[in-house]
CSV table of C-alpha atoms in Angstrom, one decimal:
chain,number,residue,atom,x,y,z
A,1,MET,CA,-32.1,-4.3,-28.3
A,2,ASN,CA,-33.0,-0.8,-27.8
A,3,GLU,CA,-34.7,-1.7,-24.3
A,4,VAL,CA,-31.0,-3.1,-23.3
A,5,TYR,CA,-29.1,0.0,-25.5
A,6,GLN,CA,-31.3,2.3,-23.5
A,7,LYS,CA,-30.8,0.7,-20.0
A,8,ILE,CA,-26.9,1.1,-20.7
A,9,VAL,CA,-27.0,4.5,-21.5
A,10,ASP,CA,-29.2,4.9,-18.2
A,11,ILE,CA,-26.3,3.5,-16.2
A,12,ILE,CA,-23.6,5.1,-18.0
A,13,VAL,CA,-25.2,8.7,-17.4
A,14,ASP,CA,-26.5,8.0,-13.8
A,15,ALA,CA,-22.7,6.3,-12.7
A,16,LYS,CA,-20.6,8.7,-14.9
A,17,GLY,CA,-22.9,12.3,-14.5
A,18,ILE,CA,-22.5,12.7,-18.9
A,19,ASP,CA,-24.8,13.6,-21.5
A,20,PRO,CA,-26.3,11.1,-22.6
A,21,ASP,CA,-26.6,12.8,-26.2
A,22,THR,CA,-22.7,12.2,-26.2
A,23,ILE,CA,-23.0,8.0,-25.8
A,24,HIS,CA,-23.6,6.3,-29.2
A,25,TYR,CA,-23.8,2.5,-30.1
A,26,SER,CA,-20.1,3.1,-31.8
A,27,SER,CA,-18.7,4.8,-28.3
A,28,THR,CA,-15.8,3.3,-26.9
A,29,PHE,CA,-15.9,2.6,-22.8
A,30,LYS,CA,-12.7,4.5,-22.9
A,31,ASP,CA,-13.4,7.4,-24.3
A,32,LEU,CA,-16.6,7.5,-22.1
A,33,ASN,CA,-14.0,7.2,-19.1
A,34,VAL,CA,-15.7,3.9,-18.3
A,35,ASP,CA,-13.3,1.5,-17.1
A,36,SER,CA,-12.8,-1.8,-16.3
A,37,LEU,CA,-14.4,-1.4,-12.4
A,38,ASP,CA,-17.5,0.8,-13.9
A,39,ILE,CA,-17.8,-2.1,-17.0
A,40,ALA,CA,-18.1,-4.7,-13.7
A,41,GLU,CA,-20.5,-2.8,-11.8
A,42,MET,CA,-22.6,-2.0,-14.5
A,43,THR,CA,-22.7,-5.7,-15.6
A,44,MET,CA,-23.9,-7.2,-12.1
A,45,THR,CA,-26.8,-4.1,-12.6
A,46,LEU,CA,-27.7,-5.7,-15.9
A,47,GLU,CA,-27.6,-9.2,-14.7
A,48,ASP,CA,-30.0,-8.0,-11.9
A,49,GLU,CA,-32.2,-6.0,-14.6
A,50,PHE,CA,-32.2,-8.7,-17.5
A,51,GLY,CA,-32.1,-12.0,-15.0
A,52,ILE,CA,-28.8,-13.5,-17.1
A,53,THR,CA,-25.2,-14.1,-16.5
A,54,ILE,CA,-22.4,-12.3,-18.2
A,55,GLU,CA,-19.1,-13.5,-18.7
A,56,LEU,CA,-16.7,-10.4,-18.6
A,57,GLU,CA,-13.5,-11.8,-20.5
A,58,GLU,CA,-14.8,-11.6,-23.9
A,59,GLY,CA,-13.9,-8.2,-25.4
A,60,VAL,CA,-16.1,-5.6,-24.3
A,61,ASN,CA,-14.9,-2.4,-25.4
A,62,THR,CA,-17.7,-0.7,-27.0
A,63,VAL,CA,-21.5,0.2,-25.9
A,64,GLU,CA,-22.3,-1.7,-29.3
A,65,ASP,CA,-20.2,-4.9,-27.9
A,66,LEU,CA,-22.0,-4.6,-24.6
A,67,VAL,CA,-25.5,-4.6,-26.1
A,68,ASN,CA,-24.4,-7.4,-28.3
A,69,LEU,CA,-23.4,-9.5,-25.7
A,70,ILE,CA,-26.4,-8.9,-23.6
A,71,VAL,CA,-28.7,-9.8,-26.6
A,72,LYS,CA,-26.6,-13.2,-27.2
A,73,ARG,CA,-27.6,-13.8,-23.3
A,74,LEU,CA,-31.2,-13.0,-23.7
A,75,LYS,CA,-31.4,-15.3,-26.6
A,76,ALA,CA,-29.3,-18.3,-25.1
B,1,MET,CA,-5.1,-17.1,20.4
B,2,LEU,CA,-6.0,-14.9,16.8
B,3,ARG,CA,-8.1,-17.5,14.6
B,4,SER,CA,-10.3,-17.0,11.6
B,5,ARG,CA,-12.1,-18.6,9.0
B,6,ILE,CA,-9.0,-17.7,6.8
B,7,CYS,CA,-7.0,-20.4,8.9
B,8,GLU,CA,-9.5,-22.7,8.8
B,9,VAL,CA,-10.3,-22.6,5.4
B,10,ILE,CA,-6.5,-22.3,4.1
B,11,GLY,CA,-5.5,-24.5,7.0
B,12,ILE,CA,-2.9,-22.4,7.9
B,13,ARG,CA,-1.8,-21.3,11.8
B,14,TYR,CA,-2.0,-17.2,11.2
B,15,PRO,CA,-4.4,-15.4,8.8
B,16,ILE,CA,-1.3,-13.5,7.0
B,17,PHE,CA,-0.7,-14.1,3.3
B,18,GLN,CA,2.6,-12.7,1.7
B,19,GLY,CA,2.0,-10.7,-1.0
B,20,GLY,CA,2.9,-12.0,-4.8
B,21,MET,CA,5.3,-9.6,-5.6
B,22,ALA,CA,6.9,-9.6,-9.5
B,23,TRP,CA,10.6,-10.6,-9.2
B,24,VAL,CA,10.6,-10.9,-5.1
B,25,SER,CA,8.2,-13.5,-4.3
B,26,ASP,CA,9.7,-16.8,-5.3
B,27,ALA,CA,9.7,-20.3,-3.9
B,28,LYS,CA,12.7,-18.8,-1.0
B,29,LEU,CA,10.6,-16.4,0.3
B,30,ALA,CA,7.2,-18.1,0.0
B,31,ALA,CA,8.2,-21.4,2.1
B,32,ALA,CA,9.6,-19.2,4.6
B,33,VAL,CA,6.6,-17.5,5.2
B,34,SER,CA,5.0,-20.7,5.0
B,35,ASN,CA,7.0,-22.5,7.2
B,36,ALA,CA,6.3,-19.6,9.5
B,37,GLY,CA,2.7,-20.0,9.9
B,38,GLY,CA,1.3,-18.2,7.1
B,39,LEU,CA,0.6,-18.5,3.6
B,40,GLY,CA,4.0,-17.8,1.0
B,41,ILE,CA,2.7,-16.8,-2.5
B,42,ILE,CA,5.0,-17.3,-5.9
B,43,SER,CA,4.9,-14.8,-7.6
B,44,ALA,CA,4.2,-16.1,-11.5
B,45,MET,CA,4.2,-12.7,-12.6
B,46,ASN,CA,5.2,-12.4,-16.7
B,47,ALA,CA,7.4,-15.7,-16.5
B,48,ASP,CA,6.5,-19.0,-18.6
B,49,GLU,CA,5.3,-22.1,-17.6
B,50,SER,CA,8.7,-23.6,-16.9
B,51,TYR,CA,9.8,-20.7,-14.6
B,52,VAL,CA,6.3,-21.4,-12.3
B,53,ARG,CA,6.8,-25.0,-12.4
B,54,GLU,CA,10.2,-24.9,-11.0
B,55,GLN,CA,9.2,-22.7,-8.2
B,56,ILE,CA,6.2,-24.8,-7.0
B,57,ARG,CA,8.6,-27.7,-6.9
B,58,LEU,CA,11.4,-25.7,-5.4
B,59,CYS,CA,8.8,-24.5,-3.0
B,60,ARG,CA,7.2,-27.9,-2.1
B,61,GLY,CA,10.9,-29.4,-1.4
B,62,LEU,CA,11.1,-26.7,1.3
B,63,THR,CA,8.2,-26.7,3.0
B,64,ASP,CA,5.2,-29.0,3.8
B,65,LYS,CA,2.5,-26.3,4.6
B,66,PRO,CA,0.3,-24.6,2.0
B,67,PHE,CA,1.3,-21.9,-0.2
B,68,GLY,CA,0.2,-20.1,-3.2
B,69,VAL,CA,0.7,-18.8,-6.8
B,70,ASN,CA,-0.2,-15.4,-7.4
B,71,ILE,CA,-1.4,-15.0,-11.1
B,72,MET,CA,-1.0,-11.7,-13.0
B,73,LEU,CA,-4.2,-11.7,-15.3
B,74,MET,CA,-2.1,-9.4,-17.7
B,75,SER,CA,0.7,-11.8,-18.1
B,76,PRO,CA,1.3,-13.2,-21.8
B,77,HIS,CA,2.1,-16.5,-20.4
B,78,VAL,CA,-1.2,-16.3,-18.6
B,79,GLU,CA,-2.8,-19.5,-20.3
B,80,ALA,CA,-0.1,-21.2,-19.9
B,81,VAL,CA,0.4,-21.1,-16.5
B,82,ALA,CA,-3.1,-20.9,-15.4
B,83,LYS,CA,-3.4,-24.9,-16.8
B,84,LEU,CA,0.0,-25.1,-15.1
B,85,VAL,CA,-1.1,-24.7,-11.5
B,86,ALA,CA,-4.5,-27.1,-11.8
B,87,GLU,CA,-1.9,-29.3,-13.0
B,88,GLU,CA,0.4,-29.0,-10.2
B,89,LYS,CA,-2.5,-28.7,-7.9
B,90,VAL,CA,-1.1,-26.0,-5.9
B,91,PRO,CA,-3.5,-25.6,-2.7
B,92,VAL,CA,-3.9,-21.7,-3.2
B,93,VAL,CA,-4.3,-19.5,-6.3
B,94,THR,CA,-4.6,-15.4,-6.0
B,95,THR,CA,-4.9,-13.3,-9.0
B,96,GLY,CA,-4.4,-9.9,-9.8
B,97,ALA,CA,-4.7,-7.4,-12.4
B,98,GLY,CA,-8.0,-8.5,-13.9
B,99,LEU,CA,-11.1,-10.7,-13.7
B,100,PRO,CA,-9.9,-14.2,-12.9
B,101,GLY,CA,-13.8,-15.6,-14.2
B,102,LYS,CA,-12.8,-17.7,-17.1
B,103,TYR,CA,-10.1,-19.6,-15.4
B,104,MET,CA,-11.7,-20.4,-12.1
B,105,PRO,CA,-13.9,-23.4,-13.2
B,106,ALA,CA,-10.5,-25.5,-13.9
B,107,TRP,CA,-9.0,-24.4,-10.7
B,108,ILE,CA,-11.7,-25.2,-8.6
B,109,GLU,CA,-12.3,-28.5,-10.4
B,110,ALA,CA,-8.5,-29.2,-9.4
B,111,GLY,CA,-9.1,-28.2,-6.0
B,112,ILE,CA,-7.4,-25.2,-5.5
B,113,LYS,CA,-8.7,-22.4,-3.5
B,114,VAL,CA,-9.0,-19.6,-5.1
B,115,VAL,CA,-8.6,-16.0,-3.8
B,116,PRO,CA,-8.5,-13.3,-6.0
B,117,VAL,CA,-7.4,-9.7,-5.5
B,118,VAL,CA,-10.5,-7.3,-5.5
B,119,PRO,CA,-10.7,-3.3,-6.1
B,120,SER,CA,-14.2,-2.8,-5.5
B,121,VAL,CA,-17.4,-4.2,-4.4
B,122,ALA,CA,-18.7,-5.5,-7.8
B,123,ILE,CA,-15.5,-7.5,-8.8
B,124,ALA,CA,-15.8,-9.1,-5.3
B,125,ARG,CA,-19.5,-10.2,-5.8
B,126,ARG,CA,-18.5,-11.2,-9.2
B,127,VAL,CA,-15.5,-13.7,-8.0
B,128,GLU,CA,-17.8,-15.0,-4.6
B,129,ARG,CA,-20.4,-15.9,-7.6
B,130,GLY,CA,-17.7,-17.7,-9.4
B,131,GLY,CA,-16.6,-19.8,-6.6
B,132,ALA,CA,-13.9,-17.8,-4.7
B,133,THR,CA,-12.7,-19.1,-0.9
B,134,ALA,CA,-11.8,-15.7,-0.2
B,135,VAL,CA,-10.9,-12.1,-1.7
B,136,ILE,CA,-8.4,-10.1,-0.6
B,137,ALA,CA,-9.8,-6.6,-0.9
B,138,GLU,CA,-6.6,-4.0,-1.7
B,139,GLY,CA,-6.6,-0.7,-0.7
B,140,THR,CA,-4.5,2.4,-3.1
B,141,GLU,CA,-2.0,1.9,0.3
B,142,SER,CA,-0.2,-0.9,-1.4
B,143,GLY,CA,2.8,-1.1,-3.5
B,144,GLY,CA,2.7,-2.5,-7.3
B,145,HIS,CA,-0.8,-2.3,-9.2
B,146,VAL,CA,-2.9,0.1,-7.3
B,147,GLY,CA,-6.5,0.3,-7.5
B,148,GLU,CA,-8.4,4.0,-6.2
B,149,LEU,CA,-10.1,3.2,-3.1
B,150,THR,CA,-8.1,3.4,0.5
B,151,THR,CA,-8.1,0.0,2.5
B,152,MET,CA,-10.0,1.8,5.3
B,153,ALA,CA,-12.9,2.7,2.6
B,154,LEU,CA,-12.9,-0.9,0.5
B,155,VAL,CA,-12.4,-3.3,3.2
B,156,PRO,CA,-15.8,-2.5,5.5
B,157,GLN,CA,-17.5,-2.4,2.1
B,158,VAL,CA,-16.4,-5.6,0.8
B,159,VAL,CA,-16.9,-7.2,4.0
B,160,ASP,CA,-20.6,-6.1,3.9
B,161,ALA,CA,-21.1,-7.2,0.0
B,162,VAL,CA,-19.8,-11.0,0.4
B,163,LYS,CA,-20.4,-14.2,2.7
B,164,ILE,CA,-16.8,-15.5,1.9
B,165,PRO,CA,-14.0,-14.3,4.4
B,166,VAL,CA,-12.0,-11.0,3.4
B,167,LEU,CA,-8.2,-10.1,3.7
B,168,ALA,CA,-7.3,-6.5,3.9
B,169,ALA,CA,-4.1,-5.7,2.4
B,170,GLY,CA,-2.8,-1.9,1.6
B,171,GLY,CA,-1.1,-0.2,4.1
B,172,ILE,CA,-0.6,-2.9,6.7
B,173,ALA,CA,2.9,-3.8,8.0
B,174,ASP,CA,2.6,-4.2,11.5
B,175,GLY,CA,0.3,-5.7,14.2
B,176,ARG,CA,-1.6,-2.3,14.6
B,177,GLY,CA,-2.2,-2.6,10.8
B,178,MET,CA,-3.8,-6.0,11.1
B,179,ALA,CA,-5.7,-5.1,14.4
B,180,ALA,CA,-7.4,-2.1,12.2
B,181,ALA,CA,-7.9,-4.9,9.6
B,182,PHE,CA,-9.8,-6.7,11.8
B,183,MET,CA,-11.6,-3.9,13.4
B,184,LEU,CA,-13.0,-3.5,9.7
B,185,GLY,CA,-14.4,-6.8,9.3
B,186,ALA,CA,-11.4,-8.3,7.8
B,187,GLU,CA,-10.3,-12.1,8.8
B,188,GLY,CA,-6.7,-11.8,7.6
B,189,VAL,CA,-4.2,-9.3,6.0
B,190,GLN,CA,-2.1,-9.7,3.2
B,191,CYS,CA,1.3,-7.9,3.5
B,192,GLY,CA,4.0,-7.1,0.8
B,193,THR,CA,6.3,-4.8,1.3
B,194,ARG,CA,7.2,-6.1,5.0
B,195,PHE,CA,8.1,-9.1,3.6
B,196,LEU,CA,10.8,-7.1,1.5
B,197,SER,CA,12.9,-6.8,4.5
B,198,ALA,CA,12.4,-10.5,5.4
B,199,TYR,CA,16.3,-12.2,5.4
B,200,GLU,CA,14.8,-15.0,3.0
B,201,CYS,CA,14.0,-12.1,0.5
B,202,GLY,CA,16.2,-12.2,-2.3
B,203,ILE,CA,16.1,-9.3,-4.1
B,204,HIS,CA,19.1,-7.0,-4.2
B,205,PRO,CA,20.5,-5.4,-1.0
B,206,ASN,CA,20.0,-1.7,-3.1
B,207,TYR,CA,16.2,-2.6,-2.9
B,208,LYS,CA,16.1,-3.6,0.8
B,209,LYS,CA,18.1,-0.5,1.6
B,210,LYS,CA,15.5,1.6,-0.4
B,211,VAL,CA,12.6,0.4,1.9
B,212,LEU,CA,14.6,0.4,5.2
B,213,ASP,CA,15.6,4.4,4.4
B,214,ALA,CA,12.1,5.5,3.3
B,215,ARG,CA,10.2,8.2,4.3
B,216,ASP,CA,6.3,8.4,4.9
B,217,ILE,CA,6.0,10.7,1.5
B,218,ASP,CA,8.6,8.8,-0.7
B,219,THR,CA,6.1,6.6,-2.6
B,220,GLN,CA,4.2,7.8,-5.5
B,221,VAL,CA,1.9,6.2,-8.3
B,222,THR,CA,2.5,6.5,-12.1
B,223,GLY,CA,1.0,5.0,-15.0
B,224,ARG,CA,-2.6,6.5,-14.6
B,225,ARG,CA,-2.6,6.9,-17.9
B,226,LEU,CA,-2.4,3.7,-19.2
B,227,GLY,CA,-4.8,2.5,-17.0
B,228,HIS,CA,-2.7,0.4,-15.0
B,229,PRO,CA,-1.4,2.7,-12.0
B,230,VAL,CA,1.6,1.7,-10.2
B,231,ARG,CA,3.2,2.7,-6.8
B,232,ALA,CA,7.1,2.8,-6.3
B,233,LEU,CA,9.6,4.5,-4.2
B,234,ARG,CA,10.6,8.0,-5.9
B,235,ASN,CA,13.9,8.0,-7.8
B,236,PRO,CA,15.2,8.9,-11.2
B,237,PHE,CA,12.9,5.9,-13.1
B,238,VAL,CA,9.6,7.3,-11.8
B,239,ASN,CA,10.4,10.9,-11.8
B,240,LYS,CA,11.0,10.3,-15.6
B,241,PHE,CA,8.3,8.1,-16.3
B,242,ALA,CA,5.8,10.6,-14.2
B,243,GLU,CA,7.6,13.5,-17.0
B,244,LEU,CA,7.1,11.3,-20.1
B,245,GLU,CA,3.6,10.5,-18.5
B,246,ARG,CA,2.6,14.3,-18.6
B,247,ASP,CA,4.1,14.6,-22.0
B,248,PRO,CA,1.1,14.5,-24.7
B,249,GLY,CA,3.7,14.0,-27.3
B,250,VAL,CA,4.7,10.6,-25.8
B,251,THR,CA,2.6,8.1,-26.8
B,252,ASP,CA,1.2,5.5,-24.6
B,253,GLU,CA,3.1,2.8,-26.2
B,254,ALA,CA,6.5,4.5,-25.6
B,255,LEU,CA,5.6,5.1,-22.4
B,256,SER,CA,4.5,1.5,-21.7
B,257,ALA,CA,8.1,0.7,-23.5
B,258,PHE,CA,9.6,2.7,-21.3
B,259,GLY,CA,8.5,1.2,-18.2
B,260,THR,CA,9.2,-2.4,-19.5
B,261,GLY,CA,11.7,-4.3,-17.6
B,262,ALA,CA,11.8,-1.6,-15.0
B,263,VAL,CA,11.0,-4.5,-12.1
B,264,ARG,CA,13.1,-6.9,-12.5
B,265,LYS,CA,16.1,-3.8,-12.9
B,266,ALA,CA,15.2,-2.8,-9.3
B,267,ALA,CA,14.6,-6.3,-7.7
B,268,VAL,CA,17.4,-8.4,-9.5
B,269,ASP,CA,19.6,-5.5,-10.6
B,270,GLY,CA,19.6,-3.1,-7.5
B,271,ASN,CA,19.5,-0.3,-10.7
B,272,LEU,CA,18.9,2.7,-8.6
B,273,GLN,CA,18.3,5.3,-11.1
B,274,GLU,CA,16.7,3.1,-13.9
B,275,GLY,CA,14.7,0.2,-11.8
B,276,SER,CA,11.0,0.5,-10.4
B,277,PHE,CA,11.3,0.1,-6.4
B,278,LEU,CA,7.7,-1.0,-6.0
B,279,ALA,CA,6.8,-0.3,-2.2
B,280,GLY,CA,3.5,0.5,-0.2
B,281,GLN,CA,2.5,3.7,1.4
B,282,ILE,CA,4.3,1.9,4.7
B,283,ALA,CA,7.6,1.4,3.7
B,284,ALA,CA,8.6,3.6,6.1
B,285,LEU,CA,7.5,1.3,9.0
B,286,VAL,CA,9.8,-1.3,7.8
B,287,LYS,CA,12.7,-0.4,10.1
B,288,ARG,CA,14.7,-3.5,10.1
B,289,GLU,CA,15.7,-7.1,8.2
B,290,GLN,CA,14.0,-9.9,10.4
B,291,SER,CA,13.3,-13.6,9.4
B,292,ALA,CA,9.7,-14.6,8.1
B,293,GLN,CA,9.0,-16.3,11.3
B,294,GLU,CA,10.1,-13.0,13.3
B,295,ILE,CA,7.9,-10.8,11.3
B,296,VAL,CA,4.7,-12.9,11.0
B,297,GLU,CA,5.0,-13.6,15.1
B,298,GLU,CA,5.5,-10.1,15.7
B,299,MET,CA,2.9,-8.8,13.9
B,300,VAL,CA,0.6,-11.7,15.5
B,301,GLY,CA,1.5,-10.7,18.6
B,302,GLU,CA,1.3,-7.0,18.5
B,303,CYS,CA,-2.4,-7.7,16.8
B,304,GLU,CA,-3.4,-9.9,19.6
B,305,ALA,CA,-2.2,-7.7,22.2
B,306,LEU,CA,-4.0,-4.6,20.6
B,307,LEU,CA,-7.4,-7.0,20.4
B,308,GLY,CA,-7.2,-8.0,23.5
B,309,ARG,CA,-7.1,-4.6,25.0
B,310,ALA,CA,-9.3,-2.5,22.6
B,311,GLY,CA,-12.1,-2.8,25.5
B,312,GLU,CA,-10.1,-0.8,27.7
B,313,ARG,CA,-11.2,1.9,25.6
B,314,ILE,CA,-14.7,1.8,27.0
B,315,GLU,CA,-15.5,3.0,30.2
């Protein structure tokens, strides 16, 4: 789970150029200025990274939502 | 003669789609464009399934050519309308304002060709993986809901990222824009604003006049704060919306409520004060009323002539 979280943080930092310390589990993508296009891009990267398929229609609003979604897929 | 994979896979004569525009793209306009050899598209906008069913059946009565339905994914009726188009087995579904992934398996199962509007490379790749027949890469020059990238920047990047055919949209109103789109690697175009001036387009005369009178600098994007930016012709409504958008004292809910119903007021009522007259940056290139047939044939003729002469530039 920590690995997934860290990867998401890395991607956000890389894409948006923000300080990693400002990102938390509870951060909403809206607050991080991560829009739906960023999320689409990010999930494509995460899919490649973890060898999974992520459907985006599942109400992903926070970093924690995305971590949970990926962990669920990894277990599936 | 201009041919592309789009003509083959969709079964149309000319690679021109007519965009799905809320309160504009009804069965009559869609059938006229399809009969002209392009692909006419009915807008499902925020309407319920009974309206969309009626339009599909009307369209079938007016043309035996392929046509499409545009599904606005933020519609409150999206679930029911998504089911309806599968039941009706409409030839083509285009989608906008979101990701169509969860609906695509049922549509494809029903034999529908799915052609999503995409604002970025990642979303194009995603829908290709989901089984899309083609994608429409729409730049920010377009009217209505807009993304950030321009057509010039977006189209070649999407072309490079996917194997399925790409249509270009946003900023294309004549054969020059169409030829340019082909040069960028697109195999078809989608036009909205150009068809606002079609005789078969039933919008209020005030709307047509606003488009025909438009200058290059007359459109404005509002709604960025809500995450759903929209391009329209400047008027008192747009000015007021922009003012409210800048005011931190106005909540997002209040701003959203202020915009509700404005597109209908423009297209149906011709309300010049309170309507939202959606149009693209090329509105000023639309100079006269014509039939859908004339529009399609004129665009294709210009495009063919330009592409045919392109080699003359090389010494």
